[in-house]
PDB file of C-alpha atoms in Angstrom:
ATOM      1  CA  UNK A   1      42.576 304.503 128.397  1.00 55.00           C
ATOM      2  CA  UNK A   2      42.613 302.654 125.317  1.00 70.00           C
ATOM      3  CA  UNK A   3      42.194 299.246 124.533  1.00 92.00           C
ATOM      4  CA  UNK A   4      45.737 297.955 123.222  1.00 96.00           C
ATOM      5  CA  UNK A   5      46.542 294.109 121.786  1.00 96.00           C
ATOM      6  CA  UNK A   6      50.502 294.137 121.750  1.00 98.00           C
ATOM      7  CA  UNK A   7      50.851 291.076 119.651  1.00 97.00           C
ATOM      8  CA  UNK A   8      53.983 289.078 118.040  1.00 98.00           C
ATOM      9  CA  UNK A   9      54.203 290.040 114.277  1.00 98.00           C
ATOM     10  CA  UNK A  10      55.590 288.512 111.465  1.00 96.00           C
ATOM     11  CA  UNK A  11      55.534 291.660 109.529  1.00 97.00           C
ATOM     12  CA  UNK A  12      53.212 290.190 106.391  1.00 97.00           C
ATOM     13  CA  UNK A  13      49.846 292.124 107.187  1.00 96.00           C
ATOM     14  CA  UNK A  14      49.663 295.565 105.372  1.00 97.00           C
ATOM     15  CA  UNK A  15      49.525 297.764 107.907  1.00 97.00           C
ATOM     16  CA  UNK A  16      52.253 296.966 110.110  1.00 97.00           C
ATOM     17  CA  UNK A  17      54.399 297.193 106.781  1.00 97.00           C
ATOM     18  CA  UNK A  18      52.721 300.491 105.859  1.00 97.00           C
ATOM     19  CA  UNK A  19      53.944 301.850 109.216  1.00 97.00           C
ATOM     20  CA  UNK A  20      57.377 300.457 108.819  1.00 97.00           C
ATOM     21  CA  UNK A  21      57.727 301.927 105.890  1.00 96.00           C
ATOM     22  CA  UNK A  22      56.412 305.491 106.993  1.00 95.00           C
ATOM     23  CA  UNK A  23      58.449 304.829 110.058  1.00 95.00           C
ATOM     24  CA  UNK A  24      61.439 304.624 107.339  1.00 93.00           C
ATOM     25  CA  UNK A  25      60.427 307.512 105.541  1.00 93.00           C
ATOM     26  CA  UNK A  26      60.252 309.843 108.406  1.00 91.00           C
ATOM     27  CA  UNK A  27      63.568 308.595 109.344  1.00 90.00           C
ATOM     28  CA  UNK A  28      65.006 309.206 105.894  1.00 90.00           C
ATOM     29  CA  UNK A  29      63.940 312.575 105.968  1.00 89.00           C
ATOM     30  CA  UNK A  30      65.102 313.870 109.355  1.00 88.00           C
ATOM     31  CA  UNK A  31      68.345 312.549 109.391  1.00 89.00           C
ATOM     32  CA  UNK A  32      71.355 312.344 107.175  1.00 90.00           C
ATOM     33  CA  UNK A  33      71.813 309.142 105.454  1.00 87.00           C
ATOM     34  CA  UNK A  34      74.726 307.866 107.436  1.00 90.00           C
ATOM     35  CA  UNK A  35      72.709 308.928 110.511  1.00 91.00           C
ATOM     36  CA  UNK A  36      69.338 306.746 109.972  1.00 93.00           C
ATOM     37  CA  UNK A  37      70.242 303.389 111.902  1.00 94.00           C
ATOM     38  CA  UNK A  38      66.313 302.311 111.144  1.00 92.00           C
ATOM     39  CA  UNK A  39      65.836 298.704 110.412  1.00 94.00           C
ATOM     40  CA  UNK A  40      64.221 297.716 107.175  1.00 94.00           C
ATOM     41  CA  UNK A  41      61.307 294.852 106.948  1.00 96.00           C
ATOM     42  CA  UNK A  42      64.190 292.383 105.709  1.00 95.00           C
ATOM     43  CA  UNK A  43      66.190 293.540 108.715  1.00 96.00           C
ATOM     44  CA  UNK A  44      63.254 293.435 110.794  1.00 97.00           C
ATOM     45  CA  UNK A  45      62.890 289.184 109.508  1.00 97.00           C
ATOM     46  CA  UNK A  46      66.440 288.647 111.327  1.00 96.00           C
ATOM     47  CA  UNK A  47      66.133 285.461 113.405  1.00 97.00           C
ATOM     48  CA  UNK A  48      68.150 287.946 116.224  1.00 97.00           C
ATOM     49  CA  UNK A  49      64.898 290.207 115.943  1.00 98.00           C
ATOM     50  CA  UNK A  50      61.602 289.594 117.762  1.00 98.00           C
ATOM     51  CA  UNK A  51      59.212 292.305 116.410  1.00 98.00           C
ATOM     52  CA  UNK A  52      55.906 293.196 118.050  1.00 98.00           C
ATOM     53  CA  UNK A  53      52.665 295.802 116.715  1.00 98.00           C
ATOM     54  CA  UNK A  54      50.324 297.527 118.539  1.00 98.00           C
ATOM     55  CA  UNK A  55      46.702 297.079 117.771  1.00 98.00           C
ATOM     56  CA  UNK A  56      43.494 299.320 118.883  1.00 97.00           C
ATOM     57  CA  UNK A  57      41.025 297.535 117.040  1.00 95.00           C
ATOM     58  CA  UNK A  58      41.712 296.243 113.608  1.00 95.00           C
ATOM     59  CA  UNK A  59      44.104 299.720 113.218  1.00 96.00           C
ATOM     60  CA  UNK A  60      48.034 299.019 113.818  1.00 98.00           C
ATOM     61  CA  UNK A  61      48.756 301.827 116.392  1.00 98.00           C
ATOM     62  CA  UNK A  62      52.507 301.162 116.894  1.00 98.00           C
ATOM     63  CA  UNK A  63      55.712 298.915 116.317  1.00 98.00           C
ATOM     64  CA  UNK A  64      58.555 298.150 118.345  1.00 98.00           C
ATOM     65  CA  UNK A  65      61.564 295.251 118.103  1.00 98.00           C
ATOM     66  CA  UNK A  66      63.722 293.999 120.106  1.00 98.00           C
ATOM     67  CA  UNK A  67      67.347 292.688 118.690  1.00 98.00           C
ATOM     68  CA  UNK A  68      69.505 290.137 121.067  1.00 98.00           C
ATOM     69  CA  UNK A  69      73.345 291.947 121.464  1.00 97.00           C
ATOM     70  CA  UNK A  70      74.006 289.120 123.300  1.00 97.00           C
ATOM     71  CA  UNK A  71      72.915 286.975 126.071  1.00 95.00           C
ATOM     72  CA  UNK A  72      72.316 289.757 128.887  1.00 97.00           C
ATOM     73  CA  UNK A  73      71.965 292.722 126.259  1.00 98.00           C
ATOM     74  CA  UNK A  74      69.682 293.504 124.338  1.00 98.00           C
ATOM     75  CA  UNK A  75      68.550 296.255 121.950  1.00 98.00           C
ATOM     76  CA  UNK A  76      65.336 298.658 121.065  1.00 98.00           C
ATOM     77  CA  UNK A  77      64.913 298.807 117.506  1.00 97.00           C
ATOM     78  CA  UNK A  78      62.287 300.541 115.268  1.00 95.00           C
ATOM     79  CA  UNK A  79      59.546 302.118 117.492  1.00 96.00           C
ATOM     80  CA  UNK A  80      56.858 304.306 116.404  1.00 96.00           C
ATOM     81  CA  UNK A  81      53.723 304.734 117.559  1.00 97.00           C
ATOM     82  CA  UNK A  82      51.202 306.236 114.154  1.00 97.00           C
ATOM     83  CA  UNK A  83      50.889 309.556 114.474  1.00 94.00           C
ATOM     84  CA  UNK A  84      46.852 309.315 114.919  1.00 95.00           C
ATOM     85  CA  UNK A  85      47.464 307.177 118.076  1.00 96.00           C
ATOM     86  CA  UNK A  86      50.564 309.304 119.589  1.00 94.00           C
ATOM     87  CA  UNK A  87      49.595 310.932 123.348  1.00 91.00           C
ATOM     88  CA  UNK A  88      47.497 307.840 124.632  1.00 93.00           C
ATOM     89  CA  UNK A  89      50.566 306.203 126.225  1.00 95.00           C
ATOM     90  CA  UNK A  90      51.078 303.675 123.038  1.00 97.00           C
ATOM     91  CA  UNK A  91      54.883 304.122 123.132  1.00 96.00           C
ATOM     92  CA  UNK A  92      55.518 303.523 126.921  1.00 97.00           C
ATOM     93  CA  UNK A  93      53.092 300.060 126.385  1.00 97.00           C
ATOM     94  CA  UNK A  94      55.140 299.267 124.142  1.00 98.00           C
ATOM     95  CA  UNK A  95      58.679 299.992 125.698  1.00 98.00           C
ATOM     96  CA  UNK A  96      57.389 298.280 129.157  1.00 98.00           C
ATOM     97  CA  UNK A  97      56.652 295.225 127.007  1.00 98.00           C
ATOM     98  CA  UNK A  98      59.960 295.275 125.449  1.00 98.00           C
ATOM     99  CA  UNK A  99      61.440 295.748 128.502  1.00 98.00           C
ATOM    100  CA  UNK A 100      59.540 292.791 130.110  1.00 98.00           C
ATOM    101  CA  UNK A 101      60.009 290.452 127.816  1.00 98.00           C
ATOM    102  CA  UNK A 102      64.194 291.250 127.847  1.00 98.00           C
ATOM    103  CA  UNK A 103      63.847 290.674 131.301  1.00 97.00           C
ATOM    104  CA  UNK A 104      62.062 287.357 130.958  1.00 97.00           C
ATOM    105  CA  UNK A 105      64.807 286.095 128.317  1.00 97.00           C
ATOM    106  CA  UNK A 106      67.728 286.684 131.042  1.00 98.00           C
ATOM    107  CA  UNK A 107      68.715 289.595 129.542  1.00 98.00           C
ATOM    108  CA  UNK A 108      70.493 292.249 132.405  1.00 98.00           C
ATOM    109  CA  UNK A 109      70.395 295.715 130.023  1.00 98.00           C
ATOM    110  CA  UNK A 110      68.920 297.413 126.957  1.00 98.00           C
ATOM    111  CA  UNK A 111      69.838 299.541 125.024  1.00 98.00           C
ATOM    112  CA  UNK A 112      69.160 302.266 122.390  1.00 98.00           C
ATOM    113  CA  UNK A 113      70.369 304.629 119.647  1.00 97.00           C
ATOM    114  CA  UNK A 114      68.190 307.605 118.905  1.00 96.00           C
ATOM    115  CA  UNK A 115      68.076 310.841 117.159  1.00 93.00           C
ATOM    116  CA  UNK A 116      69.551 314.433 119.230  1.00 94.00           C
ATOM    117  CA  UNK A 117      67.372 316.708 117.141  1.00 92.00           C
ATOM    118  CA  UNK A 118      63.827 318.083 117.731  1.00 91.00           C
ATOM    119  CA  UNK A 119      61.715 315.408 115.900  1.00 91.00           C
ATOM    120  CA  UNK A 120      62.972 313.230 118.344  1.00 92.00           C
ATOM    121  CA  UNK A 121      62.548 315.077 121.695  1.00 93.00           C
ATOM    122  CA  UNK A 122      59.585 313.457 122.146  1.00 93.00           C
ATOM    123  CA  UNK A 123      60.992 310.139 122.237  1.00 94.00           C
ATOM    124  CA  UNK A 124      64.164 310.830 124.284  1.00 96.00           C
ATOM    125  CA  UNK A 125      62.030 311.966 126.899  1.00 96.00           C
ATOM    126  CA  UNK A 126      60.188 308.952 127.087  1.00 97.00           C
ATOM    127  CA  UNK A 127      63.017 307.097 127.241  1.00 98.00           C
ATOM    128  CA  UNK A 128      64.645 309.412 129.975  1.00 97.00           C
ATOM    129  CA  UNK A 129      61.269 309.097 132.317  1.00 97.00           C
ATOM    130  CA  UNK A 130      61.204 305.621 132.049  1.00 97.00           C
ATOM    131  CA  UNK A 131      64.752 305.125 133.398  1.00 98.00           C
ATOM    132  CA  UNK A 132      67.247 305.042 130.318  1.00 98.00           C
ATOM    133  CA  UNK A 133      70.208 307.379 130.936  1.00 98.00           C
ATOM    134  CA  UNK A 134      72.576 308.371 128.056  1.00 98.00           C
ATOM    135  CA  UNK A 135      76.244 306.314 127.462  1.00 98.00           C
ATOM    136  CA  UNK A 136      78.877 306.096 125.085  1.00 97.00           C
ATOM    137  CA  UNK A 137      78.158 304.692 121.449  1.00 97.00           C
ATOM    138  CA  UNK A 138      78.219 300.883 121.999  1.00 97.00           C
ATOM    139  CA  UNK A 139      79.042 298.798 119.050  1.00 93.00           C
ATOM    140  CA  UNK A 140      78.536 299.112 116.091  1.00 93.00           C
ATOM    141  CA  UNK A 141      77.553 302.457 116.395  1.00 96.00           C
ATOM    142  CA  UNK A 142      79.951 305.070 116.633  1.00 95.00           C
ATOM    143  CA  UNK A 143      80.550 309.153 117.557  1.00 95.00           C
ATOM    144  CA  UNK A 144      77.562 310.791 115.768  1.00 95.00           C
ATOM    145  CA  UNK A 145      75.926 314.678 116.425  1.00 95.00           C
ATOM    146  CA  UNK A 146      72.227 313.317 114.595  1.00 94.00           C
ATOM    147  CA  UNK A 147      72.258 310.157 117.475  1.00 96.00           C
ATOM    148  CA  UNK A 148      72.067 310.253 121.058  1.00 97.00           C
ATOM    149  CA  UNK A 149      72.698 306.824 122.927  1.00 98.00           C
ATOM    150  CA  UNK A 150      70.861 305.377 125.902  1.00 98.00           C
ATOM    151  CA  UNK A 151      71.113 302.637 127.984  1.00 98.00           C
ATOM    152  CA  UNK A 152      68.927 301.355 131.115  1.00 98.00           C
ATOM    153  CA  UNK A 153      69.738 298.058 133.790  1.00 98.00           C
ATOM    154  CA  UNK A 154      66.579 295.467 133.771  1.00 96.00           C
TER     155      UNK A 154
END
Protein backbone atom coordinates (compact mmCIF):
# COMPACT_ATOMS: atom_id res chain seq x y z
CA UNK A 1 0.00 0.00 0.00
CA UNK A 2 1.09 3.38 -0.50
CA UNK A 3 2.41 5.85 1.65
CA UNK A 4 -0.35 8.71 1.90
CA UNK A 5 0.06 12.31 4.00
CA UNK A 6 -3.69 13.59 4.03
CA UNK A 7 -2.86 17.06 5.10
CA UNK A 8 -5.01 20.44 5.70
CA UNK A 9 -4.54 22.73 2.59
CA UNK A 10 -4.86 26.15 2.03
CA UNK A 11 -5.03 25.71 -1.63
CA UNK A 12 -1.77 28.16 -2.51
CA UNK A 13 0.81 25.35 -3.58
CA UNK A 14 0.67 24.60 -7.40
CA UNK A 15 -0.27 21.38 -7.52
CA UNK A 16 -3.21 21.09 -5.46
CA UNK A 17 -4.50 24.11 -7.68
CA UNK A 18 -3.40 22.30 -10.86
CA UNK A 19 -5.65 19.41 -9.78
CA UNK A 20 -8.51 21.62 -8.88
CA UNK A 21 -8.46 23.03 -11.85
CA UNK A 22 -8.25 19.69 -13.96
CA UNK A 23 -10.76 18.46 -11.47
CA UNK A 24 -12.91 21.56 -12.96
CA UNK A 25 -12.15 20.85 -16.36
CA UNK A 26 -13.16 17.30 -16.37
CA UNK A 27 -16.26 18.40 -14.74
CA UNK A 28 -16.93 21.06 -17.36
CA UNK A 29 -16.67 18.67 -19.95
CA UNK A 30 -18.85 15.77 -18.80
CA UNK A 31 -21.65 17.56 -17.69
CA UNK A 32 -23.93 20.29 -18.86
CA UNK A 33 -23.26 23.60 -17.45
CA UNK A 34 -26.22 23.82 -15.15
CA UNK A 35 -25.26 20.27 -14.08
CA UNK A 36 -21.47 20.88 -12.80
CA UNK A 37 -22.06 21.72 -8.95
CA UNK A 38 -17.92 21.67 -8.67
CA UNK A 39 -16.52 24.19 -6.34
CA UNK A 40 -14.01 26.65 -7.64
CA UNK A 41 -10.57 27.58 -5.62
CA UNK A 42 -12.48 30.88 -4.42
CA UNK A 43 -15.33 28.61 -3.39
CA UNK A 44 -13.02 26.19 -2.06
CA UNK A 45 -11.45 29.54 0.43
CA UNK A 46 -15.13 29.65 2.06
CA UNK A 47 -14.64 29.90 5.84
CA UNK A 48 -17.76 26.99 5.72
CA UNK A 49 -15.10 24.82 3.72
CA UNK A 50 -12.28 22.78 5.28
CA UNK A 51 -10.28 21.41 2.27
CA UNK A 52 -7.73 18.61 2.54
CA UNK A 53 -4.91 17.02 -0.39
CA UNK A 54 -3.49 13.90 -0.63
CA UNK A 55 0.21 13.58 -0.83
CA UNK A 56 2.51 10.40 -1.94
CA UNK A 57 5.67 12.03 -1.76
CA UNK A 58 6.11 15.55 -2.91
CA UNK A 59 3.18 14.55 -5.80
CA UNK A 60 -0.53 15.78 -4.80
CA UNK A 61 -2.43 12.45 -5.35
CA UNK A 62 -5.96 13.67 -4.44
CA UNK A 63 -8.37 16.45 -2.99
CA UNK A 64 -11.38 16.31 -1.07
CA UNK A 65 -13.54 19.17 1.09
CA UNK A 66 -15.79 19.12 3.37
CA UNK A 67 -18.61 22.10 3.57
CA UNK A 68 -20.66 22.54 7.09
CA UNK A 69 -24.78 22.40 6.02
CA UNK A 70 -25.23 22.93 9.38
CA UNK A 71 -24.39 21.80 12.77
CA UNK A 72 -25.09 17.87 12.37
CA UNK A 73 -24.78 17.96 8.40
CA UNK A 74 -22.33 18.18 6.54
CA UNK A 75 -21.29 17.96 2.88
CA UNK A 76 -18.56 16.17 0.39
CA UNK A 77 -17.35 18.58 -1.98
CA UNK A 78 -14.70 18.37 -4.78
CA UNK A 79 -12.98 14.91 -4.67
CA UNK A 80 -10.65 13.57 -7.10
CA UNK A 81 -8.04 11.46 -6.77
CA UNK A 82 -5.17 12.28 -10.13
CA UNK A 83 -5.67 9.98 -12.52
CA UNK A 84 -1.90 8.50 -12.13
CA UNK A 85 -2.76 7.62 -8.47
CA UNK A 86 -6.52 6.24 -9.11
CA UNK A 87 -6.84 2.18 -8.03
CA UNK A 88 -4.49 2.39 -4.86
CA UNK A 89 -7.42 3.16 -2.53
CA UNK A 90 -6.60 7.18 -2.56
CA UNK A 91 -10.33 8.06 -2.77
CA UNK A 92 -11.70 5.81 0.09
CA UNK A 93 -8.52 7.48 2.40
CA UNK A 94 -9.76 10.27 1.65
CA UNK A 95 -13.64 9.82 2.13
CA UNK A 96 -12.86 7.86 5.61
CA UNK A 97 -11.00 11.02 6.62
CA UNK A 98 -13.77 13.20 5.67
CA UNK A 99 -16.00 11.14 7.25
CA UNK A 100 -13.94 11.09 10.52
CA UNK A 101 -13.33 14.32 10.90
CA UNK A 102 -17.48 15.16 10.39
CA UNK A 103 -17.84 12.83 13.00
CA UNK A 104 -15.35 14.48 15.33
CA UNK A 105 -17.05 18.06 14.70
CA UNK A 106 -20.59 16.63 16.02
CA UNK A 107 -21.80 16.33 12.83
CA UNK A 108 -24.74 13.21 12.61
CA UNK A 109 -24.83 12.90 8.41
CA UNK A 110 -23.08 13.69 5.14
CA UNK A 111 -23.95 14.16 2.28
CA UNK A 112 -23.27 14.28 -1.50
CA UNK A 113 -24.28 15.30 -5.04
CA UNK A 114 -22.68 13.39 -7.87
CA UNK A 115 -22.86 12.74 -11.48
CA UNK A 116 -25.53 9.55 -12.94
CA UNK A 117 -23.46 9.05 -16.06
CA UNK A 118 -20.54 6.67 -16.83
CA UNK A 119 -17.53 8.93 -15.95
CA UNK A 120 -18.83 8.81 -12.69
CA UNK A 121 -19.62 5.10 -12.03
CA UNK A 122 -16.57 4.78 -10.55
CA UNK A 123 -17.20 7.12 -7.88
CA UNK A 124 -20.84 6.21 -7.07
CA UNK A 125 -19.69 2.92 -6.35
CA UNK A 126 -17.33 3.98 -3.92
CA UNK A 127 -19.65 5.87 -2.33
CA UNK A 128 -22.34 2.99 -2.37
CA UNK A 129 -19.63 0.37 -0.72
CA UNK A 130 -18.75 2.60 1.81
CA UNK A 131 -22.32 3.03 3.11
CA UNK A 132 -23.94 6.16 1.29
CA UNK A 133 -27.40 5.27 -0.08
CA UNK A 134 -29.17 7.57 -2.61
CA UNK A 135 -32.06 10.40 -1.31
CA UNK A 136 -33.94 13.13 -2.59
CA UNK A 137 -32.10 16.42 -3.80
CA UNK A 138 -31.46 18.29 -0.49
CA UNK A 139 -31.09 21.96 -0.71
CA UNK A 140 -29.98 23.81 -2.83
CA UNK A 141 -29.84 21.29 -5.26
CA UNK A 142 -32.74 20.34 -7.09
CA UNK A 143 -34.41 17.43 -9.67
CA UNK A 144 -31.51 16.83 -12.12
CA UNK A 145 -30.96 13.52 -14.76
CA UNK A 146 -26.72 14.50 -14.93
CA UNK A 147 -26.75 14.24 -10.67
CA UNK A 148 -27.44 11.47 -8.49
CA UNK A 149 -27.74 12.32 -4.64
CA UNK A 150 -26.39 10.38 -1.68
CA UNK A 151 -26.53 10.54 1.77
CA UNK A 152 -24.92 8.28 4.69
CA UNK A 153 -25.61 8.51 8.95
CA UNK A 154 -22.05 9.05 10.89
Amino acid sequence: MTSVDIRLDDLTSAPTRALVAFHLSDMWATSPPESVHALDIDSLRHPEVTFWSAWVGTEVAGIVALKTLDAERGELKSMRVADRFRGEGIGRMLLRHVIAEARSRGMTSLWLETGSTAPFGPALGLYEREGFTRCPPFPPYREDPFSLFLTRAI
